[in-house]
Amino acid sequence: MFTANGYYSLLQGSYLFSEIAKRAAAFSSAHPEADIIRMGIGDVTRPLVPAVIDAMHKAVDEMAHEETFRGYGPEDGYEFLREAIVRRDYLSRGIPVGPDEVFVSDGAKCDVGNIQELFSSDCVIAVQDPVYPVYVDTNVMSGRSGRFINGAYEKIVYLPATAENGFVPEMPKQKVDVMYLCYPNNPTGATLTREQLKSIVEYAIENRVLILYDSAYEAYIQTDSAPHSIYEIDGAKQCAIECRSMSKTAGFTGTRCAYTVVPKDLVYRDTFGNEVSLNKMWFRRMATKFNGVAYIIQRAAEAALSDEGYRQILGVVDDYMENARIIRTSLADSGFEVYGGVDAPYIWLKVPGGDSWAFFDELLTRYHIIATPGAGFGRSGEGYLRMTAFASRANTIRAMERIREGRAL
Ligand code: MLT
């Protein structure tokens, strides 16, 4: 007799961004005249840059001719893209990553969820708090969380990274096996200094902890000294997997392309005591469960990483970062305590009254602005709200005007 996976029953409510979309849709249908400004989910609004569009057109034409048509591609990505990634994102910073350590996929969200197939079922998971909900929910689904008690899962180790500790988590006192880190951070917008990241890497090496480093927002870093990759730190290839995404870097949220670096140095014992390579395991997993990202999309991603494409996508990033500056300064001028928005497209603000869902509702109903309540990112997110810099410039300015003027619409 079939039995369903009971761990899904341990999930709390619906996925954060589905819940927000549901509340926004309900408000919109009750108030069809409301001119809603969306600053909730981190979804881009600017079109793909010309270099990317040209490459896509060219690849579409190739698919129209027998001589250039492509069927199944390599499961881990075409070599042309893996080499472009290595050149642009690693070798340019003096980081020795090989193309055979890069795995191209259709999204960082999928990768951070799927990668745990490499973890034994009894691995103890540590996450920053507040946290991107995917890290927690996917571990709940696979049975590593225990029950949800007093706002937290009993078997997950939460590492508060809050305004009080400068958004740098203290390393766990108890034994953990895997630690999820995200910098530039979603949702707080914070970054780590090289020294801070170095001491985390040292902790991980000393304690044989595997770090899952999500650097999906690295292109947004403006501070010259801030590390873009965990592999800028000596020894990190012995303890870290890094996930990157073209979504926020190149506007691929709807186009779908990302990649994960699984270094060959990551060698551990498995449940049976065998010495195993995570790189080989991940390749095996991709070959078994994935047939690769579409050729057209991989050509588009390659173009985004070319000299001209990269210049164009950084122009878009600068544009979003100007939105971030506008949000940060106008909220601060309106008397809010504001964090982030300097090296990341997210602004993290302290909400008056301390109830983030109540403030979410107030913003929606009074100002017709959608943001993301901090409580949706975990216990330490309560009392905060996240705004994205991904709206159009005009909408960003209008949203700030609405808040500044405090007017009921
Ligand atoms: C966010 O808003 O946190 C992200 O856009 C969600 C995602 O990338 O899946």
Coordinates of C-alpha atoms and ligand atoms in Angstrom, one line a residue:
M1 CA 0.0 0.0 0.0
F2 CA 1.3 3.4 -0.9
T3 CA 2.3 5.8 1.9
A4 CA 3.0 9.4 1.2
N5 CA 6.1 11.3 2.5
G6 CA 5.0 12.4 6.0
Y7 CA 7.7 15.0 6.3
Y8 CA 5.7 17.4 4.0
S9 CA 3.2 17.6 6.9
L10 CA 6.0 19.3 9.0
L11 CA 6.2 22.2 6.5
Q12 CA 4.8 25.4 7.9
G13 CA 2.0 27.0 5.8
S14 CA 2.7 27.5 2.1
Y15 CA 6.0 28.6 0.5
L16 CA 6.7 32.2 1.5
F17 CA 6.4 33.8 -2.0
S18 CA 3.3 31.8 -2.8
E19 CA 1.7 33.1 0.3
I20 CA 2.6 36.7 -0.6
A21 CA 1.3 36.2 -4.1
K22 CA -1.9 34.8 -2.7
R23 CA -2.5 37.8 -0.4
A24 CA -1.6 40.3 -3.2
A25 CA -4.0 38.6 -5.6
A26 CA -6.8 38.7 -3.0
F27 CA -6.2 42.4 -2.4
S28 CA -6.0 43.1 -6.1
S29 CA -9.3 41.3 -6.9
A30 CA -11.0 43.2 -4.0
H31 CA -9.5 46.5 -5.2
P32 CA -9.0 46.2 -9.0
E33 CA -8.3 50.0 -9.2
A34 CA -5.3 49.8 -6.9
D35 CA -2.0 50.5 -8.6
I36 CA 0.1 48.0 -6.9
I37 CA 3.9 48.3 -6.9
R38 CA 5.8 45.0 -6.5
M39 CA 8.9 44.9 -4.3
G40 CA 8.3 41.5 -2.8
I41 CA 9.9 38.5 -4.6
G42 CA 13.3 39.2 -6.0
D43 CA 12.2 39.0 -9.6
V44 CA 13.9 41.2 -12.2
T45 CA 12.0 43.6 -14.5
R46 CA 14.6 44.8 -17.0
P47 CA 14.7 42.9 -20.3
L48 CA 17.6 40.7 -21.4
V49 CA 20.5 42.6 -22.7
P50 CA 21.2 42.9 -26.5
A51 CA 24.2 40.5 -26.5
V52 CA 22.1 37.8 -24.9
I53 CA 19.1 38.3 -27.2
D54 CA 21.5 38.2 -30.3
A55 CA 23.0 34.9 -29.1
M56 CA 19.5 33.4 -28.5
H57 CA 18.4 34.4 -32.0
K58 CA 21.5 32.8 -33.5
A59 CA 21.1 29.6 -31.5
V60 CA 17.4 29.4 -32.5
D61 CA 18.6 29.6 -36.2
E62 CA 21.1 26.8 -35.6
M63 CA 18.3 24.6 -34.3
A64 CA 16.5 25.2 -37.7
H65 CA 19.2 23.4 -39.8
E66 CA 20.2 19.8 -39.8
E67 CA 23.9 20.6 -39.8
T68 CA 23.7 22.7 -36.7
F69 CA 20.7 21.2 -34.9
R70 CA 21.4 19.9 -31.3
G71 CA 19.6 17.2 -29.5
Y72 CA 20.5 16.1 -25.9
G73 CA 23.5 18.1 -24.6
P74 CA 25.9 17.1 -21.9
E75 CA 24.1 16.8 -18.6
D76 CA 26.5 19.0 -16.8
G77 CA 26.5 21.7 -19.4
Y78 CA 28.2 22.4 -22.7
E79 CA 32.0 22.9 -22.4
F80 CA 31.7 26.3 -24.1
L81 CA 29.6 27.6 -21.2
R82 CA 31.5 25.8 -18.4
E83 CA 34.7 27.4 -19.8
A84 CA 33.2 30.8 -20.1
I85 CA 32.1 30.6 -16.4
V86 CA 35.5 29.6 -15.3
R87 CA 37.1 32.4 -17.2
R88 CA 34.7 35.1 -16.2
D89 CA 33.9 34.2 -12.6
Y90 CA 37.0 32.5 -11.3
L91 CA 40.2 32.8 -13.3
S92 CA 39.6 36.6 -13.6
R93 CA 39.9 36.7 -9.8
G94 CA 42.8 34.3 -9.7
I95 CA 40.7 31.4 -8.4
P96 CA 41.7 28.0 -9.8
V97 CA 38.4 26.3 -10.7
G98 CA 38.3 23.8 -13.5
P99 CA 35.4 23.4 -16.0
D100 CA 35.0 19.8 -14.7
E101 CA 34.1 21.3 -11.3
V102 CA 31.3 23.4 -12.8
F103 CA 27.8 22.0 -13.3
V104 CA 25.3 24.0 -15.3
S105 CA 21.6 23.7 -14.2
D106 CA 18.3 25.4 -14.6
G107 CA 18.4 27.3 -11.3
A108 CA 20.2 27.9 -8.0
K109 CA 17.0 27.2 -6.2
C110 CA 16.8 23.7 -7.7
D111 CA 20.5 23.1 -7.0
V112 CA 20.4 24.1 -3.3
G113 CA 17.4 21.8 -2.9
N114 CA 18.8 18.9 -5.0
I115 CA 22.3 19.0 -3.6
Q116 CA 21.2 17.4 -0.4
E117 CA 20.9 14.1 -2.2
L118 CA 24.6 14.0 -1.5
F119 CA 24.1 14.3 2.3
S120 CA 23.4 11.3 4.5
S121 CA 19.9 11.4 6.0
D122 CA 21.3 12.0 9.5
C123 CA 23.4 15.1 8.6
V124 CA 22.8 17.9 11.0
I125 CA 22.0 21.1 9.1
A126 CA 22.8 24.6 10.2
V127 CA 21.3 27.7 8.6
Q128 CA 21.5 31.4 9.1
D129 CA 18.5 33.0 10.7
P130 CA 16.9 34.9 8.9
V131 CA 17.2 32.5 6.0
Y132 CA 16.1 31.9 2.4
P133 CA 13.3 29.5 3.1
V134 CA 14.4 27.0 0.4
Y135 CA 17.3 25.8 2.5
V136 CA 15.0 24.9 5.4
D137 CA 11.9 23.6 3.6
T138 CA 13.9 21.2 1.4
N139 CA 15.6 19.7 4.4
V140 CA 12.2 19.4 6.1
M141 CA 10.9 17.5 3.0
S142 CA 13.7 15.1 3.3
G143 CA 13.3 14.4 6.9
R144 CA 16.2 16.3 8.5
S145 CA 14.3 18.8 10.5
G146 CA 12.4 17.2 13.3
R147 CA 9.2 18.9 14.5
F148 CA 8.4 22.6 14.4
I149 CA 8.3 23.9 18.0
N150 CA 8.1 27.5 19.1
G151 CA 8.9 28.9 15.7
A152 CA 11.9 26.6 14.9
Y153 CA 12.6 23.0 13.8
E154 CA 14.1 21.0 16.6
K155 CA 16.9 19.3 14.6
I156 CA 18.0 22.3 12.6
V157 CA 20.7 24.5 14.1
Y158 CA 19.8 28.2 13.6
L159 CA 22.7 30.7 13.5
P160 CA 21.3 34.2 14.1
A161 CA 22.8 36.7 11.7
T162 CA 21.1 39.9 12.9
A163 CA 21.7 43.6 13.2
E164 CA 22.9 42.9 16.8
N165 CA 25.9 40.8 15.5
G166 CA 26.4 42.7 12.3
F167 CA 24.7 39.9 10.3
V168 CA 27.7 37.5 10.9
P169 CA 26.6 34.2 12.3
E170 CA 28.4 32.9 15.3
M171 CA 29.8 29.4 14.6
P172 CA 27.7 26.6 16.2
K173 CA 28.8 25.2 19.6
Q174 CA 27.2 21.8 18.8
K175 CA 28.2 19.4 16.1
V176 CA 26.8 20.2 12.7
D177 CA 27.6 18.6 9.3
V178 CA 26.4 21.1 6.7
M179 CA 26.1 24.8 7.0
Y180 CA 24.2 26.9 4.5
L181 CA 25.6 30.4 4.0
C182 CA 24.3 33.1 1.6
Y183 CA 26.4 36.2 0.8
P184 CA 25.6 38.8 -0.3
N185 CA 22.8 37.8 2.0
N186 CA 19.2 37.2 1.1
P187 CA 17.2 38.6 2.9
T188 CA 19.3 41.1 4.9
G189 CA 21.5 42.4 2.1
A190 CA 24.7 42.0 4.2
T191 CA 28.1 40.9 3.0
L192 CA 31.0 39.3 4.8
T193 CA 34.5 40.7 4.9
R194 CA 37.4 38.5 3.7
E195 CA 38.5 38.1 7.4
Q196 CA 35.0 37.0 8.5
L197 CA 34.7 34.5 5.6
K198 CA 38.2 33.2 6.4
S199 CA 37.4 32.4 10.0
I200 CA 34.2 30.5 8.8
V201 CA 36.2 28.5 6.3
E202 CA 38.8 27.7 9.1
Y203 CA 36.0 26.5 11.3
A204 CA 34.6 24.3 8.6
I205 CA 37.9 22.7 7.7
E206 CA 38.7 22.1 11.4
N207 CA 35.3 20.5 12.1
R208 CA 34.8 18.7 8.7
V209 CA 31.7 20.8 8.0
L210 CA 30.5 21.1 4.4
I211 CA 29.5 24.7 3.5
L212 CA 26.9 25.3 0.9
Y213 CA 27.7 28.8 -0.2
D214 CA 25.0 30.6 -2.2
S215 CA 26.5 33.6 -3.9
A216 CA 23.6 34.2 -6.3
Y217 CA 24.0 38.0 -5.7
E218 CA 27.8 38.4 -6.1
A219 CA 27.4 40.6 -9.1
Y220 CA 25.8 43.2 -6.9
I221 CA 28.8 43.7 -4.7
Q222 CA 30.1 47.3 -4.8
T223 CA 32.6 47.2 -2.0
D224 CA 35.9 46.3 -3.6
S225 CA 37.3 44.3 -0.7
A226 CA 34.2 42.1 -0.3
P227 CA 34.8 38.5 -1.5
H228 CA 32.7 37.4 -4.5
S229 CA 33.4 33.7 -4.1
I230 CA 34.1 31.6 -1.1
Y231 CA 37.0 30.1 -3.1
E232 CA 38.8 33.4 -2.7
I233 CA 39.7 32.1 0.7
D234 CA 42.5 29.6 0.9
G235 CA 41.3 26.1 1.7
A236 CA 37.7 26.7 0.8
K237 CA 37.9 24.1 -2.0
Q238 CA 38.3 21.5 0.7
C239 CA 35.0 22.4 2.5
A240 CA 32.6 24.3 0.2
I241 CA 30.2 23.9 -2.7
E242 CA 29.2 27.2 -4.3
C243 CA 25.9 28.0 -6.1
R244 CA 25.6 30.8 -8.6
S245 CA 22.8 32.0 -10.8
M246 CA 22.3 33.9 -14.0
S247 CA 18.8 34.9 -12.7
K248 CA 19.8 38.1 -10.9
T249 CA 23.1 38.6 -12.6
A250 CA 21.8 38.6 -16.1
G251 CA 18.0 38.8 -15.8
F252 CA 17.4 35.0 -16.4
T253 CA 14.7 34.5 -13.8
G254 CA 12.3 33.4 -16.6
T255 CA 15.1 32.1 -18.9
R256 CA 16.6 29.7 -16.3
C257 CA 20.3 29.1 -16.0
A258 CA 22.6 28.6 -13.0
Y259 CA 25.6 26.6 -12.0
T260 CA 27.1 24.9 -9.0
V261 CA 30.8 24.4 -8.3
V262 CA 31.6 21.1 -6.7
P263 CA 35.4 21.0 -6.2
K264 CA 37.3 17.7 -6.7
D265 CA 38.9 18.3 -3.3
L266 CA 35.6 17.5 -1.6
V267 CA 36.3 13.9 -0.5
Y268 CA 34.4 12.4 2.5
R269 CA 33.4 9.0 3.9
D270 CA 29.9 7.9 3.1
T271 CA 27.4 6.0 5.2
F272 CA 29.2 2.7 4.4
G273 CA 32.7 4.0 5.2
N274 CA 33.7 4.4 1.6
E275 CA 35.8 7.3 0.5
V276 CA 33.8 9.2 -2.0
S277 CA 34.1 12.3 -4.2
L278 CA 31.2 14.7 -4.1
N279 CA 32.2 15.9 -7.6
K280 CA 31.8 12.4 -9.0
M281 CA 28.6 11.9 -7.0
W282 CA 27.1 15.1 -8.3
F283 CA 28.0 14.3 -11.9
R284 CA 26.4 10.9 -11.4
R285 CA 23.3 12.5 -10.0
M286 CA 23.1 15.0 -12.9
A287 CA 23.6 12.3 -15.5
T288 CA 20.9 10.2 -13.9
K289 CA 18.2 12.8 -13.2
F290 CA 18.9 15.7 -15.6
N291 CA 19.2 16.2 -19.3
G292 CA 20.9 19.5 -19.3
V293 CA 19.8 23.1 -19.9
A294 CA 18.5 24.0 -23.4
Y295 CA 21.3 24.8 -25.9
I296 CA 19.7 28.1 -26.7
I297 CA 19.8 29.2 -23.1
Q298 CA 23.4 28.0 -22.6
R299 CA 24.4 30.1 -25.7
A300 CA 22.6 33.0 -24.1
A301 CA 24.4 32.5 -20.8
E302 CA 27.7 32.3 -22.6
A303 CA 27.0 35.6 -24.3
A304 CA 26.2 37.2 -20.9
L305 CA 29.7 36.3 -19.8
S306 CA 31.4 37.6 -22.9
D307 CA 33.2 41.0 -22.6
E308 CA 30.4 42.9 -24.3
G309 CA 27.6 40.9 -22.6
Y310 CA 29.2 41.3 -19.2
R311 CA 29.5 45.1 -19.7
Q312 CA 25.8 45.2 -20.6
I313 CA 24.6 43.1 -17.7
L314 CA 26.7 45.1 -15.2
G315 CA 25.0 48.2 -16.6
V316 CA 21.6 46.7 -15.6
V317 CA 23.0 45.7 -12.2
D318 CA 24.2 49.3 -11.6
D319 CA 20.7 50.4 -12.5
Y320 CA 19.1 48.2 -9.9
M321 CA 21.7 49.3 -7.4
E322 CA 20.7 52.9 -8.0
N323 CA 17.2 51.8 -7.0
A324 CA 18.7 50.2 -3.9
R325 CA 20.4 53.5 -3.1
I326 CA 17.1 55.4 -3.6
I327 CA 15.2 53.0 -1.3
R328 CA 17.8 53.0 1.4
T329 CA 18.2 56.7 1.5
S330 CA 14.6 57.6 1.3
L331 CA 13.6 55.0 4.0
A332 CA 16.3 56.3 6.2
D333 CA 15.1 59.9 5.6
S334 CA 11.6 58.8 6.5
G335 CA 13.0 57.6 9.9
F336 CA 13.3 53.9 9.3
E337 CA 16.3 51.8 10.5
V338 CA 17.6 50.4 7.3
Y339 CA 20.2 47.7 6.4
G340 CA 21.5 46.2 3.2
G341 CA 21.1 47.8 -0.2
V342 CA 24.9 48.5 -0.5
D343 CA 26.2 45.3 -1.9
A344 CA 22.9 43.5 -2.6
P345 CA 19.6 44.3 -4.2
Y346 CA 17.8 43.8 -0.9
I347 CA 16.9 46.4 1.7
W348 CA 16.1 45.2 5.2
L349 CA 14.2 47.5 7.4
K350 CA 13.1 47.5 10.9
V351 CA 9.3 47.8 11.1
P352 CA 7.5 50.1 13.4
G353 CA 5.6 48.0 15.9
G354 CA 7.7 44.9 15.4
D355 CA 5.1 42.7 13.6
S356 CA 6.4 42.1 10.1
W357 CA 3.2 40.5 8.7
A358 CA 1.1 43.4 10.1
F359 CA 3.5 45.9 8.4
F360 CA 3.3 43.9 5.2
D361 CA -0.5 44.2 5.3
E362 CA -0.3 47.9 6.1
L363 CA 2.0 48.6 3.1
L364 CA -0.3 46.6 0.8
T365 CA -3.6 48.1 1.9
R366 CA -2.5 51.6 2.7
Y367 CA 0.3 52.3 0.1
H368 CA -0.4 49.5 -2.4
I369 CA 3.2 48.2 -2.1
I370 CA 4.1 44.6 -1.9
A371 CA 7.3 43.7 0.1
T372 CA 8.3 40.6 2.0
P373 CA 7.7 40.2 5.7
G374 CA 10.9 39.3 7.6
A375 CA 9.1 36.7 9.7
G376 CA 8.8 34.6 6.5
F377 CA 12.5 34.2 6.6
G378 CA 12.5 32.7 10.1
R379 CA 12.4 33.7 13.8
S380 CA 15.1 36.3 13.6
G381 CA 13.4 38.0 10.7
E382 CA 10.4 39.0 12.8
G383 CA 10.3 42.7 13.2
Y384 CA 11.8 43.3 9.8
L385 CA 10.7 43.7 6.2
R386 CA 12.6 43.1 2.9
M387 CA 12.2 45.3 -0.1
T388 CA 13.8 44.5 -3.5
A389 CA 15.5 47.0 -5.8
F390 CA 14.2 45.1 -8.9
A391 CA 11.2 47.3 -9.6
S392 CA 11.4 49.9 -12.4
R393 CA 13.0 53.2 -11.5
A394 CA 9.7 55.0 -11.9
N395 CA 7.9 52.5 -9.5
T396 CA 10.8 52.6 -7.0
I397 CA 10.5 56.4 -6.8
R398 CA 6.7 56.3 -6.6
A399 CA 6.8 53.7 -3.8
M400 CA 9.2 55.8 -1.8
E401 CA 7.0 58.9 -2.4
R402 CA 4.0 57.0 -1.1
I403 CA 5.8 56.0 2.0
R404 CA 7.3 59.4 2.6
E405 CA 4.1 61.2 2.2
G406 CA 2.4 58.6 4.3
R407 CA -0.8 59.1 2.3
A408 CA -3.7 56.8 2.2
L409 CA -4.6 56.0 -1.4
Ligands
MLT1 C1 13.7 36.0 -3.4 O1 12.9 36.9 -3.6 O2 14.2 35.7 -2.2 C2 14.2 35.2 -4.5 O3 13.9 35.8 -5.7 C3 13.6 33.9 -4.6 C4 14.3 33.0 -5.4 O4 15.3 33.4 -6.0 O5 13.9 31.9 -5.5

